Amino acid sequence: MLVARLLEEGHDIALFVSDVDASLPAALSMTLTFERLVYGISGKSLIASIGSDEGELGALARVQEKSGLFDVVVRLDGAETNAPKGRRVVRPLFNGIPSEAGALDAALDERELAIAVEELARPDANSKAYAVETELPAILSKTLNDACGRMIDLLAWECESTPLRPGGALTSNSAGGNRAATSPARPIVLHAVTTLSRRLTRRLDTLARGGDRWAIAWRDAARTPFDPSGGATTIAYQRIADDGRRFLADPFPVVAHDHAWIFCEEYPYATGKGIISVIDLNDPKMPARPVIEEPHHLSYPMIFIDGGQWWMIPEAGASNRISLYRCEAFPHKWVRETVLIENVAASDPTLYRDKRGYWLFFTLCAGSGSPSDRLCLFHSPSLRGPWAPCGAQPLAIDPKTSRPAGHIIDARGTLYRPAQDCMRRYGGAMVWSRFTLPGDHPFSQVEVGTLRPRDGRALLGGHTYNRFGSIEAVDIFGAPRSDLVEFVYETTAVTRGSESGAAKQVIERCEEQTYASN
C-alpha cells in the first residue's frame, strides 16, 4: 500500500529486498487467522508478510547497485546493514521499536500504542509520536491494522520535499523508548483464547437481553444548561425507548413552531444501513420516522438554519462526498441541494459560521487506519462554496480530540467543540476542547473536560452531544439499567492561562491566513 501510494503521488521508487528475516512470531499469524474466522473479518491484513517474489512488488525495479545516493531511503527492514544510502534515511517506530513487534507488545500489554518516524541521521532528535486508536483492543487485527495504516501516512509524508507533520503529537516518552521487542507465543495464544471467550460471552448476552446497543437520551435543560466552561457536574437524561430491532444514535434536537424534535441516525438491523430519521419529542413513544434514505449509509444529521432555511449535512462517507440537503417541508421532506466537497470520505462533518464565513470540521474515513483520528478543517466564504482546506490536511492525528461529536458551542465569545474519545473504545466519551479558528494565528485547541456515562459498567460510552434552545440530547452505548441515565462532566486540570505544554495542540501546518468577511 505504501509503494502504490508513493507511485500515485509521483515518486520514482527503487526497491531493495532485504534477506534479513524480520518475521513476526508464528503464533501471531495463527491468531490473526483465528480472529478472521471468529469475527468474520474480510480483507487482507496489513500485518501480513510480503515476500520478495510477491506480485504486489513485481513491477518495481530492484536496486542492483547500492552505491547510488537516493533522496529518501525508507528503512522497513529493522536490522539490515547492507541497505541503500540516502540523503535522508527514515524508519518506522512502533512504541519506540523499529518493528511491528513493538505494536504487538503494546497491544498484548494493554499499553498505549504510539507510532513515529525516526530520522536515522539524527538519532538524538525527538521524533513525533502519535497515538493509535485502540477502540477494539481485544481484536489484534484491528489494532495492528490501525497502527500500520496510519504508519503508511507518516512514511508517505516523510517522503515529501517538505514533510507534513500534523499536530496532535505525543511526547517522545509516549513512544515507549528504544527497547527490544518480545512477543512470546504464550501471551499471543492466551489472547486468542480470551478473544473467543469474549465473543461467546457477547453472543450469549445478546441472546439473553439484547446485548449492548446505541440509544438516545434527552432532557429539558431550561434551568440548568450544560456549560463546558463550567466545573464538574452530573446530568440526568431520559432515555428514548426502542423496539430492539434497530439502534438510534447521533441526536440533533430542534425546536420549531413550539414543537420539539430530534433528528438522528436510525440503524435497522434488518438492512444493516443507516438512515436519517426524526423523533417527535411531544410523543417520544412514537417510532422514529425516516426522512432521508440513500443507497449508502447515512448518519450524524447535522441540522442548522441559514438564511431562514433549514439545512442538513449528514455523514455520508461511503458516497465519497459531503452533500448539503434542503428542507422543503419541515420536518419530514428533504432534498439533496448540492455537493459541497467532492472526493472526500468524511466522518461527522460539523459546520460553524462566523463573520469570516463557514468552517467545516471532519475526520477522514478513507484509506487504511482509523476513521476517527485525522482532523480536517475546510473554509468557504459562502455555504455552497467554494470550499478550500485550511492549510495542509490533516491538521492533527489524535483519536481522542479529532472526530466531531456535535455542534460547536459559543459560550460568551469562547468556542468549544466536542469530540469523540476513541482512544480505548469507539465513542468511549465526549472530550470538550476550547479552540481558536485560524486567522492571525494558527488553529489551536486545548482539552477542558470529558463528558461520560456515570455507570461505567452498564454504559460503555457515548459519542454525540447537542442542544437546541433548552433541549439537550446525548447518545449512549451499552445496556441501561433504567430509562434514567446519568452523565458526569469532569474537568481537565488545565487553567485558562496555562495552555502550553502537552495539553495544548497547536496545528503547525495550518498556515496563517485571513478571510474576507461575509
Coordinates of C-alpha atoms in Angstrom, one line a residue:
M1 CA 0.0 0.0 0.0
L2 CA 2.9 2.3 0.8
V3 CA 4.5 1.6 -2.6
A4 CA 1.3 2.1 -4.5
R5 CA 0.7 5.4 -2.7
L6 CA 4.2 6.8 -3.4
L7 CA 3.9 5.8 -7.1
E8 CA 0.4 7.5 -7.3
E9 CA 1.9 10.7 -5.8
G10 CA 4.6 10.8 -8.5
H11 CA 7.6 9.5 -6.7
D12 CA 10.3 7.4 -8.5
I13 CA 10.9 4.3 -6.5
A14 CA 13.6 1.7 -6.4
L15 CA 13.1 -1.4 -4.1
F16 CA 15.8 -3.2 -2.3
V17 CA 14.6 -6.5 -0.8
S18 CA 16.4 -7.5 2.3
D19 CA 17.4 -11.0 3.1
V20 CA 17.2 -10.4 6.8
D21 CA 14.5 -12.4 8.5
A22 CA 12.3 -9.9 10.4
S23 CA 9.2 -12.1 10.5
L24 CA 6.8 -11.9 13.4
P25 CA 6.0 -14.8 15.7
A26 CA 4.2 -17.7 14.0
A27 CA 1.6 -17.6 16.8
L28 CA 0.6 -14.2 15.6
S29 CA -0.3 -15.4 12.2
M30 CA -2.4 -18.2 13.6
T31 CA -4.1 -15.8 16.0
L32 CA -5.0 -13.3 13.2
T33 CA -6.4 -16.2 11.1
F34 CA -8.4 -17.3 14.1
E35 CA -9.8 -13.8 14.6
R36 CA -10.8 -13.6 11.0
L37 CA -12.9 -16.7 11.5
V38 CA -14.4 -15.7 14.9
Y39 CA -15.2 -12.1 13.9
G40 CA -15.8 -12.5 10.2
I41 CA -13.0 -10.1 9.2
S42 CA -12.6 -9.7 5.5
G43 CA -9.8 -8.0 3.5
K44 CA -6.1 -8.6 3.7
S45 CA -4.4 -7.8 7.0
L46 CA -1.8 -5.0 6.9
I47 CA 0.4 -7.1 9.2
A48 CA 0.7 -9.9 6.7
S49 CA 4.3 -10.6 5.4
I50 CA 5.2 -9.6 1.8
G51 CA 7.8 -11.8 0.3
S52 CA 10.4 -10.7 -2.3
D53 CA 8.6 -12.6 -5.0
E54 CA 5.1 -11.4 -4.4
G55 CA 3.2 -9.9 -7.3
E56 CA 2.5 -6.6 -5.5
L57 CA 6.1 -5.7 -5.8
G58 CA 6.9 -7.4 -9.1
A59 CA 6.5 -4.2 -11.2
L60 CA 9.2 -2.3 -9.3
A61 CA 12.8 -2.2 -10.2
R62 CA 15.2 -3.9 -7.7
V63 CA 18.3 -2.0 -6.6
Q64 CA 21.2 -4.0 -8.0
E65 CA 23.9 -1.4 -7.4
K66 CA 23.6 0.0 -3.9
S67 CA 26.3 2.7 -4.4
G68 CA 23.8 5.3 -5.6
L69 CA 22.5 8.0 -3.3
F70 CA 18.8 8.3 -3.1
D71 CA 16.8 11.4 -1.9
V72 CA 15.0 9.4 0.7
V73 CA 15.5 5.9 1.9
V74 CA 12.7 4.3 3.8
R75 CA 14.0 1.5 6.0
L76 CA 11.4 -1.1 6.7
D77 CA 13.9 -3.9 7.5
G78 CA 14.7 -3.1 11.1
A79 CA 18.2 -4.5 11.4
E80 CA 19.5 -4.7 7.8
T81 CA 23.0 -3.2 7.5
N82 CA 23.7 -3.6 3.7
A83 CA 20.9 -1.1 2.7
P84 CA 20.9 1.6 0.0
K85 CA 22.2 5.1 1.1
G86 CA 20.2 8.3 1.0
R87 CA 20.4 12.0 1.8
R88 CA 17.7 11.2 4.3
V89 CA 17.1 7.8 5.9
V90 CA 13.9 7.2 7.9
R91 CA 12.4 4.2 9.5
P92 CA 9.1 3.5 11.3
L93 CA 8.9 3.1 15.1
F94 CA 6.2 1.2 16.9
N95 CA 6.3 2.2 20.6
G96 CA 10.0 3.0 20.1
I97 CA 10.8 -0.2 18.3
P98 CA 11.7 -0.4 14.5
S99 CA 9.3 -3.3 14.0
E100 CA 5.6 -4.0 14.1
A101 CA 6.5 -6.2 17.1
G102 CA 6.5 -3.1 19.2
A103 CA 2.8 -2.5 18.4
L104 CA 2.1 -6.2 19.2
D105 CA 3.9 -5.9 22.5
A106 CA 1.9 -2.8 23.5
A107 CA -1.4 -4.4 22.5
L108 CA -0.7 -7.5 24.5
D109 CA 0.4 -5.5 27.5
E110 CA -2.6 -3.2 27.1
R111 CA -0.3 -0.2 26.9
E112 CA -0.9 3.0 24.9
L113 CA 0.1 2.3 21.3
A114 CA 2.2 5.0 19.6
I115 CA 3.9 5.3 16.2
A116 CA 6.6 7.6 14.9
V117 CA 9.1 8.0 12.1
E118 CA 12.7 8.3 13.1
E119 CA 15.4 10.2 11.1
L120 CA 18.4 7.9 11.3
A121 CA 20.9 10.7 10.5
R122 CA 19.6 12.5 13.7
P123 CA 19.2 9.7 16.2
D124 CA 19.1 12.1 19.1
A125 CA 16.3 14.2 17.7
N126 CA 12.9 13.8 19.3
S127 CA 10.6 12.2 16.8
K128 CA 6.9 13.0 16.9
A129 CA 4.9 10.0 18.3
Y130 CA 1.2 9.8 17.5
A131 CA -1.4 7.9 19.5
V132 CA -3.1 5.0 17.7
E133 CA -6.7 4.3 18.2
T134 CA -7.3 1.0 20.1
E135 CA -11.1 1.1 20.1
L136 CA -11.3 -2.7 20.0
P137 CA -8.2 -3.8 22.0
A138 CA -9.5 -7.4 22.2
I139 CA -9.1 -7.7 18.4
L140 CA -5.4 -7.7 17.5
S141 CA -6.2 -7.5 13.7
K142 CA -8.0 -4.2 14.2
T143 CA -5.4 -2.7 16.5
L144 CA -2.4 -3.6 14.3
N145 CA -4.2 -2.6 11.1
D146 CA -4.9 0.8 12.6
A147 CA -1.2 1.2 13.5
C148 CA 0.1 0.1 10.1
G149 CA -2.5 2.1 8.2
R150 CA -1.5 5.3 9.9
M151 CA 2.2 4.5 9.6
I152 CA 1.7 4.4 5.8
D153 CA 0.6 8.1 6.1
L154 CA 3.6 9.1 8.2
L155 CA 6.1 7.4 5.9
A156 CA 4.5 8.9 2.8
W157 CA 4.5 12.4 4.3
E158 CA 8.2 12.0 5.2
C159 CA 9.0 11.4 1.5
E160 CA 7.7 14.8 0.5
S161 CA 10.2 17.7 0.0
T162 CA 8.5 19.5 2.9
P163 CA 7.3 16.7 5.2
L164 CA 3.9 17.1 6.7
R165 CA 3.9 16.7 10.5
P166 CA 0.4 17.3 11.8
G167 CA -0.4 18.4 15.3
G168 CA -1.6 16.1 18.0
A169 CA 1.8 14.6 18.7
L170 CA 2.6 12.9 21.9
T171 CA 5.8 13.5 23.8
S172 CA 8.8 11.3 22.8
N173 CA 8.4 9.3 26.0
S174 CA 5.0 8.2 24.9
A175 CA 6.6 6.1 22.1
G176 CA 7.8 3.6 24.6
G177 CA 11.5 4.0 24.3
N178 CA 14.0 2.0 22.3
R179 CA 14.0 -1.5 23.8
A180 CA 13.9 -5.0 22.5
A181 CA 10.5 -6.3 21.4
T182 CA 9.5 -9.6 23.0
S183 CA 6.4 -11.4 21.6
P184 CA 6.5 -14.9 23.1
A185 CA 3.9 -17.3 21.8
R186 CA 2.2 -17.9 25.2
P187 CA 0.6 -14.4 25.6
I188 CA -0.5 -14.4 21.9
V189 CA -2.2 -17.8 22.3
L190 CA -3.8 -16.6 25.6
H191 CA -5.1 -13.6 23.8
A192 CA -6.7 -15.8 21.1
V193 CA -8.4 -17.8 23.8
T194 CA -9.6 -14.6 25.5
T195 CA -10.9 -13.4 22.2
L196 CA -13.1 -16.5 21.7
S197 CA -14.3 -16.3 25.3
R198 CA -15.4 -12.6 24.9
R199 CA -17.0 -13.4 21.6
L200 CA -19.1 -16.2 23.1
T201 CA -20.0 -14.1 26.1
R202 CA -21.2 -11.3 24.0
R203 CA -23.3 -13.7 21.8
L204 CA -24.9 -15.2 24.9
D205 CA -25.5 -11.7 26.3
T206 CA -27.2 -10.7 23.1
L207 CA -29.5 -13.7 23.1
A208 CA -30.3 -13.2 26.8
R209 CA -31.1 -9.5 26.9
G210 CA -30.4 -7.9 23.6
G211 CA -26.8 -7.0 24.3
D212 CA -25.2 -3.6 24.2
R213 CA -26.5 -1.1 21.7
W214 CA -26.8 2.6 21.0
A215 CA -29.7 4.7 22.3
I216 CA -30.7 8.3 22.7
A217 CA -31.5 10.2 25.9
W218 CA -32.6 13.8 26.4
R219 CA -33.7 16.4 28.9
D220 CA -35.2 19.9 29.1
A221 CA -32.3 22.0 30.4
A222 CA -34.1 25.4 30.6
R223 CA -32.9 26.0 34.1
T224 CA -29.5 24.2 34.2
P225 CA -27.9 24.1 30.7
F226 CA -24.6 22.2 30.4
D227 CA -21.7 24.6 30.1
P228 CA -18.3 23.1 29.1
S229 CA -16.6 26.1 30.6
G230 CA -18.1 25.4 34.0
G231 CA -17.0 23.0 36.7
A232 CA -17.6 19.3 37.2
T233 CA -21.3 18.3 37.2
T234 CA -23.7 15.4 37.0
I235 CA -26.6 15.5 34.4
A236 CA -29.6 13.2 34.2
Y237 CA -31.2 12.3 30.9
Q238 CA -34.4 10.4 30.0
R239 CA -33.7 7.5 27.6
I240 CA -35.9 7.1 24.5
A241 CA -37.1 3.5 24.2
D242 CA -36.7 1.5 21.0
D243 CA -38.1 -1.9 19.8
G244 CA -34.8 -3.7 19.9
R245 CA -34.8 -4.2 16.1
R246 CA -32.7 -1.1 15.5
F247 CA -30.5 1.4 17.3
L248 CA -30.7 5.1 17.4
A249 CA -27.7 7.4 17.7
D250 CA -26.3 10.9 16.8
P251 CA -29.1 13.0 18.2
F252 CA -29.6 16.6 16.9
P253 CA -32.5 18.3 18.7
V254 CA -34.5 21.1 17.1
V255 CA -37.3 23.3 18.4
A256 CA -39.6 24.8 15.7
H257 CA -43.2 26.1 15.8
D258 CA -43.4 25.3 19.5
H259 CA -42.6 21.7 18.8
A260 CA -39.5 19.7 19.8
W261 CA -37.9 17.1 17.5
I262 CA -34.7 15.0 17.5
F263 CA -33.1 14.2 14.2
C264 CA -30.9 11.1 14.4
E265 CA -29.3 8.1 12.8
E266 CA -31.7 5.1 12.7
Y267 CA -29.9 1.8 12.0
P268 CA -32.3 -1.1 11.4
Y269 CA -30.5 -4.4 11.9
A270 CA -32.5 -6.0 9.1
T271 CA -31.0 -3.7 6.5
G272 CA -27.5 -3.0 8.0
K273 CA -27.6 0.5 6.7
G274 CA -28.1 3.8 8.5
I275 CA -30.8 6.3 7.5
I276 CA -31.8 9.7 8.9
S277 CA -35.0 9.8 10.9
V278 CA -36.8 12.2 13.2
I279 CA -38.3 11.6 16.7
D280 CA -41.3 13.7 17.9
L281 CA -40.4 14.7 21.4
N282 CA -44.1 15.7 22.0
D283 CA -44.8 11.9 21.8
P284 CA -41.4 10.1 22.2
K285 CA -43.1 6.7 22.4
M286 CA -44.0 7.0 18.7
P287 CA -41.4 5.3 16.5
A288 CA -38.8 7.4 14.7
R289 CA -39.9 8.4 11.2
P290 CA -37.4 8.1 8.3
V291 CA -36.8 11.4 6.4
I292 CA -33.7 10.8 4.3
E293 CA -32.5 7.4 2.8
E294 CA -29.8 6.9 0.2
P295 CA -28.2 3.7 -1.3
H296 CA -25.3 4.3 1.0
H297 CA -25.0 4.6 4.8
L298 CA -26.1 7.9 6.4
S299 CA -25.6 9.1 10.0
Y300 CA -24.9 12.3 12.0
P301 CA -27.6 14.6 10.7
M302 CA -26.0 18.0 11.3
I303 CA -29.0 20.2 11.0
F304 CA -28.9 24.0 11.1
I305 CA -30.7 27.2 10.0
D306 CA -29.1 29.6 7.5
G307 CA -30.8 32.4 5.7
G308 CA -34.1 31.5 7.3
Q309 CA -33.9 28.0 5.7
W310 CA -33.4 24.6 7.4
W311 CA -30.4 22.7 6.0
M312 CA -28.7 19.4 6.9
I313 CA -25.2 17.9 6.2
P314 CA -25.4 14.3 7.2
E315 CA -22.4 12.0 7.3
A316 CA -22.2 10.1 4.0
G317 CA -18.6 8.9 3.9
A318 CA -19.4 5.9 1.7
S319 CA -20.5 8.3 -1.1
N320 CA -17.0 9.9 -1.1
R321 CA -18.5 13.4 -0.9
I322 CA -20.0 15.9 1.5
S323 CA -23.6 16.8 0.5
L324 CA -26.0 19.6 1.5
Y325 CA -29.7 18.8 1.9
R326 CA -32.5 21.4 2.0
C327 CA -35.8 21.0 3.9
E328 CA -38.9 21.5 1.7
A329 CA -41.5 20.8 4.4
F330 CA -40.3 20.6 8.0
P331 CA -39.5 18.2 9.4
H332 CA -40.2 15.3 7.1
K333 CA -39.4 16.3 3.5
W334 CA -35.7 16.9 2.5
V335 CA -34.0 17.1 -0.9
R336 CA -30.3 17.0 -1.8
E337 CA -29.4 20.5 -2.8
T338 CA -25.8 20.3 -3.8
V339 CA -22.4 18.6 -3.2
L340 CA -20.2 20.8 -1.1
I341 CA -16.9 18.9 -1.4
E342 CA -16.1 16.1 -3.9
N343 CA -13.7 13.2 -3.5
V344 CA -13.6 13.2 0.3
A345 CA -14.7 10.5 2.6
A346 CA -15.7 12.4 5.7
S347 CA -16.7 11.3 9.2
D348 CA -19.2 13.5 11.1
P349 CA -18.8 16.9 9.2
T350 CA -19.6 19.7 11.5
L351 CA -20.4 23.3 10.4
Y352 CA -19.7 26.5 12.2
R353 CA -20.3 30.1 10.9
D354 CA -18.8 33.4 11.9
K355 CA -18.3 36.8 10.3
R356 CA -15.5 35.3 8.1
G357 CA -17.7 32.7 6.6
Y358 CA -18.2 28.9 7.1
W359 CA -16.0 26.4 8.7
L360 CA -16.3 22.6 8.3
F361 CA -14.6 20.1 10.7
F362 CA -14.5 16.4 9.9
T363 CA -12.2 13.4 10.1
L364 CA -11.1 11.4 7.1
C365 CA -12.5 7.9 6.9
A366 CA -10.8 6.9 3.6
G367 CA -7.9 4.6 3.2
S368 CA -6.4 2.4 5.9
G369 CA -6.3 3.0 9.6
S370 CA -8.8 4.6 11.9
P371 CA -11.6 6.8 10.6
S372 CA -11.6 8.8 13.8
D373 CA -8.1 10.4 14.2
R374 CA -7.3 12.6 11.2
L375 CA -8.7 16.1 11.9
C376 CA -9.5 18.2 8.8
L377 CA -10.8 21.8 8.5
F378 CA -12.2 23.5 5.4
H379 CA -13.4 27.1 4.9
S380 CA -15.7 28.8 2.5
P381 CA -17.0 32.4 2.2
S382 CA -20.5 31.0 1.5
L383 CA -22.4 27.9 2.3
R384 CA -22.4 26.5 -1.2
G385 CA -18.6 27.1 -1.6
P386 CA -16.1 27.2 -3.0
W387 CA -14.6 25.1 -0.1
A388 CA -10.9 25.0 0.5
P389 CA -8.7 23.3 3.0
C390 CA -7.2 25.4 5.8
G391 CA -3.5 24.6 5.1
A392 CA -2.2 21.1 4.6
Q393 CA -4.5 18.3 5.8
P394 CA -4.9 16.6 8.2
L395 CA -4.3 19.3 10.8
A396 CA -3.9 16.7 13.6
I397 CA -3.7 13.0 14.3
D398 CA -5.3 12.3 17.6
P399 CA -8.0 9.6 18.3
K400 CA -9.1 11.5 21.4
T401 CA -9.9 15.0 20.2
S402 CA -10.3 14.8 16.4
R403 CA -13.6 13.3 15.4
P404 CA -16.5 15.7 15.9
A405 CA -19.2 14.8 18.4
G406 CA -21.8 17.6 17.9
H407 CA -22.4 21.3 17.2
I408 CA -19.8 23.8 18.2
I409 CA -20.8 25.9 21.2
D410 CA -20.0 29.6 21.5
A411 CA -20.0 30.4 25.3
R412 CA -19.7 34.2 25.7
G413 CA -17.3 34.5 22.8
T414 CA -15.2 31.4 23.6
L415 CA -15.6 28.4 21.2
Y416 CA -15.9 24.8 22.4
R417 CA -16.0 21.7 20.3
P418 CA -17.0 18.2 21.5
A419 CA -15.0 15.3 20.0
Q420 CA -15.3 11.5 20.3
D421 CA -12.8 10.0 22.6
C422 CA -11.8 6.8 20.6
M423 CA -8.6 6.1 22.4
R424 CA -9.8 2.9 24.1
R425 CA -13.2 2.4 22.6
Y426 CA -15.1 3.8 19.7
G427 CA -17.3 6.5 21.2
G428 CA -16.0 5.9 24.7
A429 CA -16.7 9.5 25.9
M430 CA -17.0 13.1 24.7
V431 CA -14.0 15.3 25.1
W432 CA -14.5 19.1 25.1
S433 CA -11.8 21.4 23.8
R434 CA -11.5 25.2 23.8
F435 CA -10.2 26.3 20.4
T436 CA -9.5 29.2 18.1
L437 CA -10.0 29.3 14.4
P438 CA -7.1 30.1 12.1
G439 CA -6.7 33.7 11.2
D440 CA -4.0 35.9 12.6
H441 CA -2.7 32.8 14.4
P442 CA -2.9 29.0 13.5
F443 CA -5.7 26.8 14.7
S444 CA -5.2 25.7 18.3
Q445 CA -7.2 23.8 20.9
V446 CA -6.8 22.7 24.5
E447 CA -8.8 19.9 26.2
V448 CA -11.0 21.3 29.1
G449 CA -13.2 18.4 30.1
T450 CA -14.8 15.0 29.5
L451 CA -18.5 14.0 29.4
R452 CA -19.1 10.3 30.0
P453 CA -21.8 8.0 31.4
R454 CA -21.7 7.7 35.2
D455 CA -22.5 4.0 35.2
G456 CA -19.3 2.7 33.5
R457 CA -20.3 -1.0 33.8
A458 CA -23.7 -0.8 32.1
L459 CA -23.0 2.1 29.9
L460 CA -19.7 1.8 28.0
G461 CA -19.7 5.2 26.3
G462 CA -21.4 8.0 24.3
H463 CA -20.3 9.9 21.3
T464 CA -22.7 12.8 20.5
Y465 CA -23.9 15.8 22.4
N466 CA -26.2 18.5 21.1
R467 CA -28.6 21.1 22.3
F468 CA -31.1 23.5 20.7
G469 CA -32.6 26.1 23.0
S470 CA -33.4 24.3 26.2
I471 CA -33.4 20.8 24.7
E472 CA -30.2 18.7 25.3
A473 CA -29.6 15.2 23.8
V474 CA -26.9 12.6 24.0
D475 CA -26.4 9.1 22.8
I476 CA -25.2 6.2 24.9
F477 CA -23.8 2.7 24.2
G478 CA -24.5 -0.2 26.5
A479 CA -27.4 -1.7 28.3
P480 CA -29.0 0.9 30.6
R481 CA -30.4 -0.4 33.9
S482 CA -33.2 2.1 33.8
D483 CA -34.7 4.8 31.5
L484 CA -32.9 7.5 33.6
V485 CA -29.2 7.7 32.7
E486 CA -26.6 10.0 34.3
F487 CA -23.6 11.6 32.7
V488 CA -20.7 13.1 34.6
Y489 CA -18.6 16.0 33.4
E490 CA -15.1 16.0 34.7
T491 CA -12.8 19.0 34.1
T492 CA -9.2 18.7 32.8
A493 CA -6.5 20.1 35.1
V494 CA -5.6 22.9 32.8
T495 CA -6.3 26.6 33.6
R496 CA -7.1 29.2 31.1
G497 CA -3.7 30.8 31.4
S498 CA -1.6 27.6 31.1
E499 CA -2.2 26.4 27.6
S500 CA 1.4 25.5 26.9
G501 CA 2.9 22.0 27.2
A502 CA 1.4 18.6 26.5
A503 CA -2.2 19.8 26.9
K504 CA -2.1 22.3 24.1
Q505 CA -2.3 21.2 20.5
V506 CA -1.0 23.8 18.0
I507 CA -1.7 22.8 14.5
E508 CA 1.6 23.9 12.9
R509 CA 0.7 23.1 9.3
C510 CA -2.4 25.3 9.2
E511 CA -0.9 28.4 7.6
E512 CA -1.8 31.8 8.9
Q513 CA -4.5 33.3 6.7
T514 CA -7.3 35.8 7.0
Y515 CA -10.6 35.6 5.2
A516 CA -12.8 38.4 3.9
S517 CA -15.9 38.9 6.0
N518 CA -19.1 37.6 4.5

